[in-house]
Amino acid sequence: MSLKFNNEDNDGNDDLMSAALFVEDSKDKDDDDGKPPQDGMEYLRQVIKERRRVPGTVTADIDPVKISTKSSKVGAKTDVRSSPPPLLSGRHKAAPPPGCCPGVTWQREQVKQFSEVRTKLAKHLKLTKLNGEVEKHKIPDKKNEALWCHLMLGGEIWNLVGKSREEVEGEEVAKGKTDVAGEPPKLGFVTAIPVYVCEQVLEYLISWLAVTGWRAEYGPWVYTLLTRLEKPLTPDVGSLLRDLALFCAQQRLEIAGKVEAIEAGGVPDDNIAALNLFICLVAKYFDQGDLVDREEE
């Protein structure tokens, strides 16, 4: 048994414009009084009448002179814009330099070890909560970027970040305390940080990387914060991790260029090994497959 709709009131229209439901025409002229419809049929009649007032084809008068003038102005503005920061200078990943591309076996091993660390960390968190052994730590406000930078990397890094922002944004940034040295991550402190704060701190850290370039002291904190992220990723966190991988690929290229001799198939610098690791984790563990390092790149 098939269901048939009333198509008698087609007015010569094609099948796509034919009526799907029968709506009885109203002889009441009050349908156009601007009042809200009182029932479903009255609403449909108003929709039909509004549709009939709209022409089937609409054209616009375009002045080519105005378009060319506006386009030239936009082009001029684009040319004088300052170049983007290194972290966002293009959304394409730089290919690994010769001798710096990690092998498939190495990448699988890193993903396996990282997964095991996350599993052990999750078990530790669960056990400490069950046993009431949660360590109490004073976690800085997630909006206090300066304090987080001092805590993790020290006052000198914050001075570099502040100087860069003053030059770009023209706003005065509080000076860092150069006598304050950063500390490596500790298990009790890291597990006390809420996940949403870890996401914010990771965003801070990636923005600092764009200013200072890669430094070895970033490594432990980047790895630690990655272990606290939850899957599936939110769009914002996914974009953040892609920024991290793109930055690491660019830094790897620059570091490799400074190395005088690169052994075939080897890693010439410990920093390159760290950058390879983070690219690998973002691409393979956090499912950003288009960023995977491949020899044929």
Coordinates of N, CA and C in Angstrom, one line a residue, residues 45-281:
R45 N -1.0 28.2 5.8 CA -1.6 29.1 4.8 C -0.7 30.4 4.7
Q46 N -0.3 30.8 5.9 CA 0.6 32.0 5.9 C 1.9 31.8 5.2
V47 N 2.5 30.6 5.4 CA 3.7 30.2 4.8 C 3.6 30.2 3.3
I48 N 2.5 29.6 2.8 CA 2.2 29.5 1.4 C 2.1 30.9 0.8
K49 N 1.4 31.8 1.4 CA 1.2 33.1 0.9 C 2.5 33.9 0.8
E50 N 3.3 33.7 1.9 CA 4.6 34.4 1.9 C 5.5 33.9 0.8
R51 N 5.4 32.6 0.6 CA 6.2 31.9 -0.5 C 5.8 32.5 -1.9
R52 N 4.6 32.7 -2.1 CA 4.1 33.1 -3.4 C 4.5 34.6 -3.7
R53 N 4.9 35.3 -2.6 CA 5.3 36.7 -2.8 C 6.8 36.7 -3.3
V54 N 7.5 35.6 -3.1 CA 8.9 35.6 -3.4 C 9.1 35.1 -4.8
P55 N 9.8 35.9 -5.6 CA 10.0 35.4 -7.0 C 10.9 34.2 -7.1
G56 N 10.6 33.4 -8.1 CA 11.4 32.1 -8.3 C 12.8 32.4 -8.5
T57 N 13.2 33.4 -9.2 CA 14.6 33.8 -9.5 C 14.9 35.2 -9.1
V58 N 16.0 35.4 -8.4 CA 16.3 36.7 -8.0 C 17.7 37.1 -8.6
T59 N 17.8 38.2 -9.1 CA 19.1 38.7 -9.7 C 19.6 40.0 -8.9
A60 N 20.8 40.2 -9.0 CA 21.4 41.4 -8.4 C 22.2 42.2 -9.4
D61 N 22.1 43.5 -9.3 CA 22.9 44.4 -10.2 C 24.3 44.6 -9.6
I62 N 25.3 44.2 -10.2 CA 26.7 44.2 -9.7 C 27.5 45.2 -10.5
D63 N 28.1 46.1 -9.8 CA 29.0 47.1 -10.5 C 30.4 46.6 -10.5
P64 N 31.0 46.2 -11.6 CA 32.4 45.7 -11.6 C 33.4 46.6 -11.1
V65 N 33.2 47.9 -11.3 CA 34.1 48.9 -10.9 C 34.3 48.9 -9.4
K66 N 33.2 48.8 -8.7 CA 33.2 48.8 -7.2 C 33.9 47.5 -6.7
I67 N 33.7 46.4 -7.4 CA 34.3 45.2 -6.9 C 35.8 45.2 -7.1
S68 N 36.3 45.7 -8.2 CA 37.7 45.8 -8.4 C 38.4 46.7 -7.5
T69 N 37.7 47.8 -7.1 CA 38.2 48.8 -6.2 C 38.4 48.2 -4.8
K70 N 37.3 47.5 -4.4 CA 37.4 46.9 -3.0 C 38.4 45.8 -3.0
S71 N 38.5 45.0 -4.1 CA 39.5 43.9 -4.1 C 40.9 44.4 -4.0
S72 N 41.2 45.5 -4.7 CA 42.5 46.1 -4.6 C 42.9 46.6 -3.2
K73 N 41.9 47.2 -2.5 CA 42.1 47.7 -1.2 C 42.4 46.5 -0.2
V74 N 41.6 45.4 -0.4 CA 41.9 44.2 0.5 C 43.2 43.7 0.2
G75 N 43.7 43.6 -1.1 CA 45.0 43.1 -1.4 C 46.1 44.0 -0.8
A76 N 45.9 45.3 -0.8 CA 46.9 46.2 -0.3 C 47.0 46.0 1.2
K77 N 45.9 45.8 1.9 CA 46.0 45.5 3.4 C 46.7 44.2 3.7
T78 N 46.4 43.2 2.8 CA 47.0 41.9 3.1 C 48.6 42.0 2.9
D79 N 49.0 42.8 2.0 CA 50.5 42.9 1.7 C 51.2 43.5 2.9
V80 N 50.6 44.5 3.6 CA 51.3 45.2 4.6 C 51.2 44.6 6.0
R81 N 50.4 43.5 6.1 CA 50.2 42.9 7.4 C 51.5 42.2 7.8
S82 N 51.7 42.2 9.1 CA 52.9 41.6 9.6 C 52.8 40.1 9.5
S83 N 54.0 39.4 9.4 CA 54.0 38.0 9.2 C 53.5 37.3 10.4
P84 N 52.8 36.2 10.3 CA 52.3 35.5 11.5 C 53.4 34.9 12.3
P85 N 53.1 34.6 13.6 CA 54.1 34.0 14.4 C 54.6 32.6 13.9
P86 N 55.8 32.2 14.3 CA 56.3 30.9 13.7 C 55.4 29.8 13.9
L87 N 54.6 29.7 15.0 CA 53.8 28.6 15.3 C 52.7 28.5 14.3
L88 N 52.2 29.6 13.7 CA 51.1 29.5 12.8 C 51.4 29.9 11.4
S89 N 52.7 29.9 11.0 CA 53.1 30.3 9.7 C 52.9 29.2 8.7
G90 N 51.6 29.0 8.4 CA 51.3 27.9 7.5 C 50.8 26.7 8.2
R91 N 49.8 26.0 7.7 CA 49.2 24.9 8.4 C 49.7 23.6 7.8
H92 N 50.8 23.6 7.1 CA 51.3 22.4 6.6 C 52.6 22.0 7.4
K93 N 52.6 20.7 7.7 CA 53.7 20.2 8.5 C 55.0 20.1 7.6
A94 N 56.1 20.6 8.2 CA 57.4 20.5 7.6 C 57.9 19.1 7.5
A95 N 58.4 18.6 6.4 CA 58.8 17.2 6.3 C 60.1 17.0 7.1
P96 N 60.3 15.8 7.7 CA 61.5 15.6 8.5 C 62.7 15.7 7.7
P97 N 63.8 16.3 8.2 CA 65.0 16.4 7.5 C 65.7 15.1 7.3
P98 N 66.6 14.9 6.3 CA 67.2 13.6 6.1 C 67.9 13.1 7.3
G99 N 67.7 11.9 7.6 CA 68.3 11.2 8.8 C 67.5 11.5 10.1
C100 N 66.4 12.3 10.1 CA 65.7 12.6 11.3 C 64.3 12.0 11.4
C101 N 63.9 11.3 10.4 CA 62.6 10.7 10.4 C 62.6 9.4 11.2
P102 N 61.8 9.3 12.3 CA 61.8 8.1 13.1 C 61.1 6.9 12.3
G103 N 61.6 5.8 12.6 CA 61.0 4.6 12.0 C 59.7 4.2 12.5
V104 N 59.0 3.3 11.8 CA 57.7 2.9 12.2 C 57.7 2.1 13.5
T105 N 58.7 1.3 13.7 CA 58.9 0.5 14.9 C 59.1 1.4 16.1
W106 N 59.9 2.4 16.0 CA 60.2 3.3 17.1 C 58.9 4.1 17.4
Q107 N 58.2 4.5 16.5 CA 56.9 5.2 16.7 C 55.9 4.4 17.5
R108 N 55.8 3.1 17.1 CA 54.9 2.2 17.7 C 55.3 2.0 19.2
E109 N 56.6 1.9 19.4 CA 57.1 1.7 20.8 C 56.8 2.9 21.7
Q110 N 56.9 4.1 21.1 CA 56.6 5.3 21.9 C 55.2 5.4 22.2
V111 N 54.3 5.1 21.3 CA 52.9 5.1 21.6 C 52.5 4.1 22.6
K112 N 53.1 2.9 22.5 CA 52.8 1.8 23.5 C 53.3 2.3 24.9
Q113 N 54.4 2.9 25.0 CA 54.9 3.3 26.3 C 54.1 4.4 26.9
F114 N 53.7 5.4 26.0 CA 52.8 6.5 26.4 C 51.5 6.0 26.9
S115 N 50.9 5.0 26.2 CA 49.6 4.4 26.6 C 49.7 3.8 28.0
E116 N 50.9 3.1 28.2 CA 51.1 2.4 29.5 C 51.2 3.4 30.6
V117 N 51.9 4.6 30.4 CA 52.0 5.6 31.4 C 50.6 6.2 31.7
R118 N 49.8 6.4 30.7 CA 48.5 6.9 31.0 C 47.6 5.9 31.8
T119 N 47.8 4.7 31.5 CA 47.0 3.6 32.2 C 47.4 3.6 33.6
K120 N 48.7 3.6 33.9 CA 49.2 3.6 35.3 C 48.8 4.8 36.0
L121 N 48.9 6.0 35.3 CA 48.5 7.2 36.0 C 47.0 7.2 36.4
A122 N 46.1 6.6 35.5 CA 44.7 6.5 35.8 C 44.5 5.6 37.0
K123 N 45.2 4.5 37.0 CA 45.1 3.5 38.2 C 45.5 4.2 39.5
H124 N 46.6 5.0 39.4 CA 47.1 5.7 40.6 C 46.1 6.7 41.1
L125 N 45.5 7.4 40.2 CA 44.4 8.4 40.6 C 43.2 7.7 41.2
K126 N 42.8 6.6 40.7 CA 41.7 5.8 41.2 C 42.0 5.3 42.6
L127 N 43.2 4.7 42.8 CA 43.6 4.1 44.1 C 43.7 5.2 45.1
T128 N 44.3 6.3 44.8 CA 44.4 7.4 45.8 C 43.1 7.9 46.3
K129 N 42.1 8.0 45.3 CA 40.8 8.5 45.7 C 40.1 7.5 46.6
L130 N 40.2 6.2 46.2 CA 39.5 5.1 47.0 C 40.1 5.0 48.4
N131 N 41.4 5.2 48.6 CA 42.1 5.1 49.9 C 42.1 6.4 50.6
G132 N 41.6 7.4 50.0 CA 41.6 8.7 50.7 C 43.0 9.3 50.9
E133 N 43.9 9.0 49.9 CA 45.3 9.4 50.0 C 45.6 10.6 49.0
V134 N 44.6 11.3 48.6 CA 44.9 12.4 47.7 C 45.7 13.5 48.3
E135 N 46.8 13.8 47.7 CA 47.7 14.9 48.2 C 47.1 16.2 47.9
K136 N 47.1 17.1 48.9 CA 46.6 18.4 48.8 C 47.7 19.4 48.3
H137 N 47.4 20.0 47.2 CA 48.4 21.0 46.6 C 47.6 22.2 46.3
K138 N 48.3 23.3 46.4 CA 47.7 24.6 46.0 C 47.9 24.8 44.6
I139 N 46.9 24.7 43.8 CA 46.9 24.8 42.3 C 46.7 26.3 42.0
P140 N 47.6 26.9 41.2 CA 47.4 28.3 40.8 C 46.1 28.5 40.0
D141 N 45.6 29.6 40.0 CA 44.4 30.0 39.2 C 44.8 29.7 37.7
K142 N 43.9 29.1 36.9 CA 44.3 28.8 35.5 C 44.4 30.1 34.7
K143 N 43.9 31.2 35.2 CA 44.0 32.4 34.4 C 45.3 33.2 34.7
N144 N 46.0 32.7 35.7 CA 47.3 33.4 36.1 C 48.4 32.8 35.3
E145 N 48.6 33.2 34.1 CA 49.6 32.7 33.2 C 51.0 32.9 33.7
A146 N 51.2 34.1 34.3 CA 52.6 34.5 34.8 C 53.0 33.5 35.9
L147 N 52.1 33.2 36.8 CA 52.4 32.3 37.9 C 52.8 30.9 37.4
W148 N 52.0 30.4 36.4 CA 52.2 29.1 35.8 C 53.6 29.1 35.1
C149 N 53.9 30.1 34.5 CA 55.2 30.2 33.8 C 56.4 30.1 34.8
H150 N 56.3 30.9 35.8 CA 57.3 30.9 36.9 C 57.4 29.5 37.5
L151 N 56.3 28.9 37.8 CA 56.3 27.6 38.4 C 56.9 26.5 37.5
M152 N 56.6 26.5 36.3 CA 57.1 25.5 35.4 C 58.5 25.7 34.8
L153 N 58.7 27.0 34.4 CA 59.9 27.2 33.6 C 60.8 28.3 34.2
G154 N 60.3 29.1 35.1 CA 61.1 30.1 35.7 C 60.8 31.5 35.2
G155 N 61.3 32.5 35.9 CA 61.1 33.9 35.6 C 61.7 34.4 34.3
E156 N 62.9 33.8 33.9 CA 63.5 34.3 32.7 C 62.7 34.0 31.5
I157 N 62.0 32.9 31.4 CA 61.2 32.5 30.3 C 60.0 33.5 30.2
W158 N 59.4 33.9 31.4 CA 58.3 34.8 31.4 C 58.8 36.2 30.9
N159 N 60.0 36.6 31.2 CA 60.5 37.9 30.7 C 60.6 37.9 29.2
L160 N 61.0 36.8 28.6 CA 61.1 36.7 27.2 C 59.6 36.8 26.6
V161 N 58.7 36.1 27.2 CA 57.3 36.1 26.7 C 56.7 37.5 26.9
G162 N 57.0 38.1 28.0 CA 56.4 39.4 28.2 C 57.0 40.5 27.3
K163 N 58.3 40.4 27.0 CA 58.9 41.3 26.1 C 58.4 41.2 24.7
S164 N 58.1 39.9 24.3 CA 57.6 39.7 22.9 C 56.2 40.3 22.8
R165 N 55.4 40.1 23.9 CA 54.0 40.6 23.8 C 53.9 42.1 23.9
E166 N 54.9 42.7 24.6 CA 54.9 44.2 24.6 C 55.2 44.7 23.2
E167 N 56.1 44.1 22.5 CA 56.5 44.5 21.2 C 55.3 44.4 20.2
V168 N 54.6 43.2 20.3 CA 53.5 42.9 19.4 C 52.2 43.7 19.7
E169 N 51.8 43.6 21.0 CA 50.5 44.2 21.4 C 50.6 45.6 22.0
G170 N 51.8 46.0 22.4 CA 52.0 47.3 22.9 C 51.5 47.5 24.3
E171 N 51.2 46.4 25.0 CA 50.7 46.4 26.4 C 51.9 46.0 27.3
E172 N 51.9 46.7 28.5 CA 52.9 46.4 29.5 C 52.6 45.1 30.2
V173 N 53.6 44.2 30.3 CA 53.4 42.9 31.0 C 54.3 42.9 32.2
A174 N 53.8 42.4 33.3 CA 54.5 42.3 34.5 C 55.9 41.6 34.4
K175 N 56.9 42.2 34.9 CA 58.3 41.6 34.8 C 58.4 40.3 35.6
G176 N 59.2 39.4 35.0 CA 59.4 38.1 35.7 C 60.4 38.2 36.8
K177 N 60.4 37.3 37.7 CA 61.4 37.3 38.8 C 62.5 36.3 38.4
T178 N 63.6 36.9 38.0 CA 64.7 36.1 37.4 C 65.3 35.2 38.5
D179 N 65.1 35.4 39.7 CA 65.7 34.5 40.7 C 64.8 33.3 41.0
V180 N 63.6 33.2 40.3 CA 62.8 32.0 40.4 C 63.1 31.1 39.3
A181 N 63.4 29.8 39.7 CA 63.7 28.8 38.7 C 62.5 27.9 38.6
G182 N 62.3 27.4 37.4 CA 61.2 26.4 37.2 C 61.5 25.1 37.8
E183 N 60.4 24.3 38.0 CA 60.6 22.9 38.6 C 60.0 21.9 37.6
P184 N 60.7 20.7 37.6 CA 60.1 19.6 36.8 C 58.8 19.2 37.4
P185 N 57.9 18.6 36.6 CA 56.6 18.1 37.1 C 56.8 17.0 38.1
K186 N 56.0 17.0 39.2 CA 56.0 16.0 40.2 C 54.6 15.3 40.2
L187 N 54.6 14.0 40.5 CA 53.4 13.2 40.4 C 52.2 13.7 41.2
G188 N 52.5 14.0 42.5 CA 51.4 14.5 43.3 C 50.8 15.8 42.9
F189 N 51.6 16.7 42.4 CA 51.1 18.0 41.9 C 50.4 17.8 40.6
V190 N 50.9 17.0 39.7 CA 50.3 16.9 38.4 C 48.9 16.2 38.5
T191 N 48.8 15.2 39.3 CA 47.5 14.5 39.5 C 46.5 15.4 40.2
A192 N 46.9 16.4 40.9 CA 46.0 17.3 41.6 C 45.4 18.4 40.6
I193 N 46.0 18.5 39.5 CA 45.5 19.5 38.5 C 44.3 19.0 37.8
P194 N 43.2 19.7 37.8 CA 42.0 19.3 37.0 C 42.3 19.2 35.5
V195 N 41.6 18.4 34.8 CA 41.9 18.2 33.4 C 41.7 19.5 32.6
Y196 N 40.6 20.3 32.9 CA 40.4 21.5 32.2 C 41.5 22.5 32.4
V197 N 42.1 22.5 33.6 CA 43.2 23.4 33.9 C 44.5 22.9 33.1
C198 N 44.7 21.6 33.0 CA 45.8 21.0 32.2 C 45.7 21.5 30.7
E199 N 44.4 21.5 30.2 CA 44.2 22.0 28.8 C 44.6 23.5 28.7
Q200 N 44.3 24.3 29.6 CA 44.6 25.7 29.6 C 46.1 25.9 29.7
V201 N 46.8 25.2 30.6 CA 48.2 25.3 30.8 C 49.0 24.8 29.6
L202 N 48.5 23.8 28.9 CA 49.1 23.3 27.7 C 49.0 24.4 26.6
E203 N 47.9 25.1 26.6 CA 47.8 26.2 25.6 C 48.8 27.3 25.9
Y204 N 48.9 27.6 27.2 CA 50.0 28.6 27.6 C 51.3 28.2 27.1
L205 N 51.6 26.9 27.4 CA 53.0 26.4 27.1 C 53.3 26.5 25.6
I206 N 52.3 26.1 24.8 CA 52.5 26.2 23.4 C 52.7 27.6 22.9
S207 N 52.0 28.5 23.5 CA 52.3 30.0 23.1 C 53.6 30.4 23.6
W208 N 54.2 29.9 24.7 CA 55.5 30.3 25.1 C 56.6 29.7 24.1
L209 N 56.3 28.5 23.7 CA 57.2 27.8 22.7 C 57.3 28.7 21.5
A210 N 56.2 29.3 21.0 CA 56.3 30.1 19.8 C 57.2 31.3 20.0
V211 N 57.4 31.7 21.2 CA 58.2 32.9 21.5 C 59.7 32.5 21.7
T212 N 59.9 31.5 22.5 CA 61.3 31.2 22.9 C 61.9 30.2 22.0
G213 N 61.1 29.4 21.3 CA 61.7 28.3 20.5 C 61.8 27.1 21.5
W214 N 62.2 26.0 20.9 CA 62.3 24.8 21.7 C 63.5 24.8 22.7
R215 N 63.2 24.4 24.0 CA 64.2 24.3 25.0 C 63.9 23.0 25.7
A216 N 65.0 22.4 26.2 CA 64.9 21.0 26.8 C 63.9 21.0 28.0
E217 N 63.9 22.1 28.7 CA 63.0 22.1 29.9 C 61.5 22.0 29.6
Y218 N 61.2 22.3 28.4 CA 59.7 22.2 28.0 C 59.3 20.7 28.0
G219 N 60.2 19.8 27.6 CA 59.9 18.4 27.4 C 59.1 17.7 28.4
P220 N 59.6 17.7 29.7 CA 58.9 17.0 30.7 C 57.5 17.5 31.0
W221 N 57.3 18.8 30.9 CA 56.0 19.4 31.1 C 55.0 19.1 29.9
V222 N 55.5 19.1 28.7 CA 54.6 18.8 27.6 C 54.2 17.3 27.7
Y223 N 55.1 16.4 28.0 CA 54.8 15.0 28.1 C 53.8 14.8 29.2
T224 N 54.0 15.4 30.3 CA 53.1 15.3 31.5 C 51.7 15.7 31.2
L225 N 51.6 16.9 30.6 CA 50.3 17.5 30.3 C 49.5 16.6 29.3
L226 N 50.3 16.0 28.4 CA 49.6 15.1 27.4 C 49.0 13.9 28.1
T227 N 49.7 13.4 29.1 CA 49.2 12.2 29.8 C 47.9 12.5 30.5
R228 N 47.6 13.8 30.8 CA 46.3 14.2 31.5 C 45.1 14.5 30.6
L229 N 45.4 14.6 29.3 CA 44.3 14.9 28.4 C 43.3 13.8 28.3
E230 N 42.1 14.1 28.1 CA 41.0 13.1 27.9 C 40.7 12.9 26.5
K231 N 40.4 11.6 26.1 CA 39.9 11.3 24.8 C 38.4 10.9 24.9
P232 N 37.6 11.2 23.9 CA 38.0 11.9 22.6 C 38.3 13.4 22.9
L233 N 39.1 13.9 22.0 CA 39.5 15.3 22.2 C 38.4 16.3 21.8
T234 N 38.3 17.4 22.5 CA 37.4 18.5 22.0 C 38.0 19.1 20.8
P235 N 37.3 19.8 20.0 CA 37.8 20.5 18.8 C 39.0 21.5 19.2
D236 N 38.8 22.2 20.3 CA 39.8 23.2 20.7 C 41.1 22.5 21.1
V237 N 41.0 21.4 21.8 CA 42.2 20.7 22.2 C 42.9 20.0 21.0
G238 N 42.0 19.5 20.1 CA 42.6 18.9 18.9 C 43.4 19.9 18.1
S239 N 42.8 21.1 18.0 CA 43.5 22.1 17.2 C 44.8 22.5 18.0
L240 N 44.8 22.5 19.3 CA 46.0 22.9 20.1 C 47.1 21.8 19.9
L241 N 46.7 20.6 19.8 CA 47.7 19.5 19.6 C 48.3 19.6 18.2
R242 N 47.5 20.0 17.3 CA 48.0 20.1 15.9 C 49.0 21.3 15.8
D243 N 48.7 22.3 16.6 CA 49.7 23.4 16.6 C 51.0 23.0 17.2
L244 N 50.9 22.1 18.2 CA 52.1 21.6 18.9 C 52.9 20.8 17.9
A245 N 52.3 19.9 17.1 CA 53.0 19.0 16.2 C 53.6 19.9 15.1
L246 N 52.9 20.8 14.6 CA 53.4 21.7 13.5 C 54.6 22.5 14.0
F247 N 54.5 23.0 15.2 CA 55.7 23.7 15.7 C 56.9 22.8 15.9
C248 N 56.6 21.6 16.4 CA 57.8 20.7 16.6 C 58.4 20.3 15.3
A249 N 57.6 20.1 14.2 CA 58.2 19.8 12.9 C 59.0 21.0 12.4
Q250 N 58.6 22.2 12.6 CA 59.3 23.3 12.1 C 60.6 23.5 12.9
Q251 N 60.5 23.3 14.3 CA 61.7 23.4 15.1 C 62.8 22.3 14.7
R252 N 62.3 21.1 14.4 CA 63.1 20.0 14.1 C 63.9 20.4 12.8
L253 N 63.2 21.0 11.9 CA 63.9 21.4 10.6 C 65.0 22.4 10.9
E254 N 64.7 23.4 11.8 CA 65.7 24.4 12.1 C 66.9 23.9 12.9
I255 N 66.6 23.0 13.8 CA 67.7 22.4 14.6 C 68.6 21.5 13.8
A256 N 68.0 20.8 12.9 CA 68.8 19.9 12.0 C 69.6 20.7 11.1
G257 N 69.2 21.9 10.7 CA 70.0 22.7 9.8 C 71.2 23.3 10.5
K258 N 71.2 23.3 11.8 CA 72.4 23.8 12.5 C 73.4 22.7 12.8
V259 N 73.0 21.5 12.6 CA 73.9 20.4 12.9 C 74.8 20.2 11.7
E260 N 76.1 20.2 11.9 CA 77.1 20.2 10.8 C 77.1 18.8 10.1
A261 N 77.0 17.8 10.8 CA 77.0 16.4 10.2 C 75.8 15.6 10.7
I262 N 75.1 15.1 9.7 CA 73.9 14.2 10.1 C 74.2 12.8 9.6
E263 N 74.2 11.9 10.5 CA 74.5 10.5 10.2 C 73.2 9.9 9.5
A264 N 73.4 9.2 8.5 CA 72.3 8.6 7.7 C 71.5 7.7 8.6
G265 N 70.2 7.9 8.7 CA 69.3 7.1 9.5 C 69.4 7.3 11.0
G266 N 70.2 8.3 11.4 CA 70.3 8.5 12.9 C 69.7 9.8 13.3
V267 N 69.6 10.1 14.6 CA 69.1 11.3 15.1 C 70.3 12.1 15.7
P268 N 70.6 13.3 15.1 CA 71.8 14.0 15.4 C 71.8 14.8 16.7
D269 N 70.6 15.0 17.3 CA 70.4 15.9 18.4 C 69.4 15.3 19.3
D270 N 69.6 15.4 20.7 CA 68.6 15.0 21.6 C 67.3 15.7 21.5
N271 N 67.4 17.0 21.2 CA 66.2 17.8 21.0 C 65.3 17.3 19.9
I272 N 66.0 16.8 18.8 CA 65.2 16.3 17.7 C 64.4 15.0 18.1
A273 N 65.1 14.2 19.0 CA 64.4 13.0 19.5 C 63.1 13.4 20.2
A274 N 63.2 14.5 21.0 CA 62.0 14.9 21.8 C 61.0 15.4 20.9
L275 N 61.4 16.2 19.9 CA 60.4 16.7 18.9 C 59.7 15.6 18.1
N276 N 60.5 14.6 17.7 CA 60.0 13.4 17.1 C 58.9 12.7 17.9
L277 N 59.2 12.7 19.2 CA 58.3 12.0 20.1 C 56.9 12.7 20.2
F278 N 56.9 14.0 20.3 CA 55.7 14.7 20.4 C 54.9 14.7 19.1
I279 N 55.6 14.8 18.0 CA 54.9 14.7 16.7 C 54.2 13.3 16.6
C280 N 55.0 12.3 17.0 CA 54.5 10.9 17.0 C 53.2 10.7 17.9
L281 N 53.3 11.3 19.1 CA 52.1 11.1 20.0 C 50.9 11.8 19.5

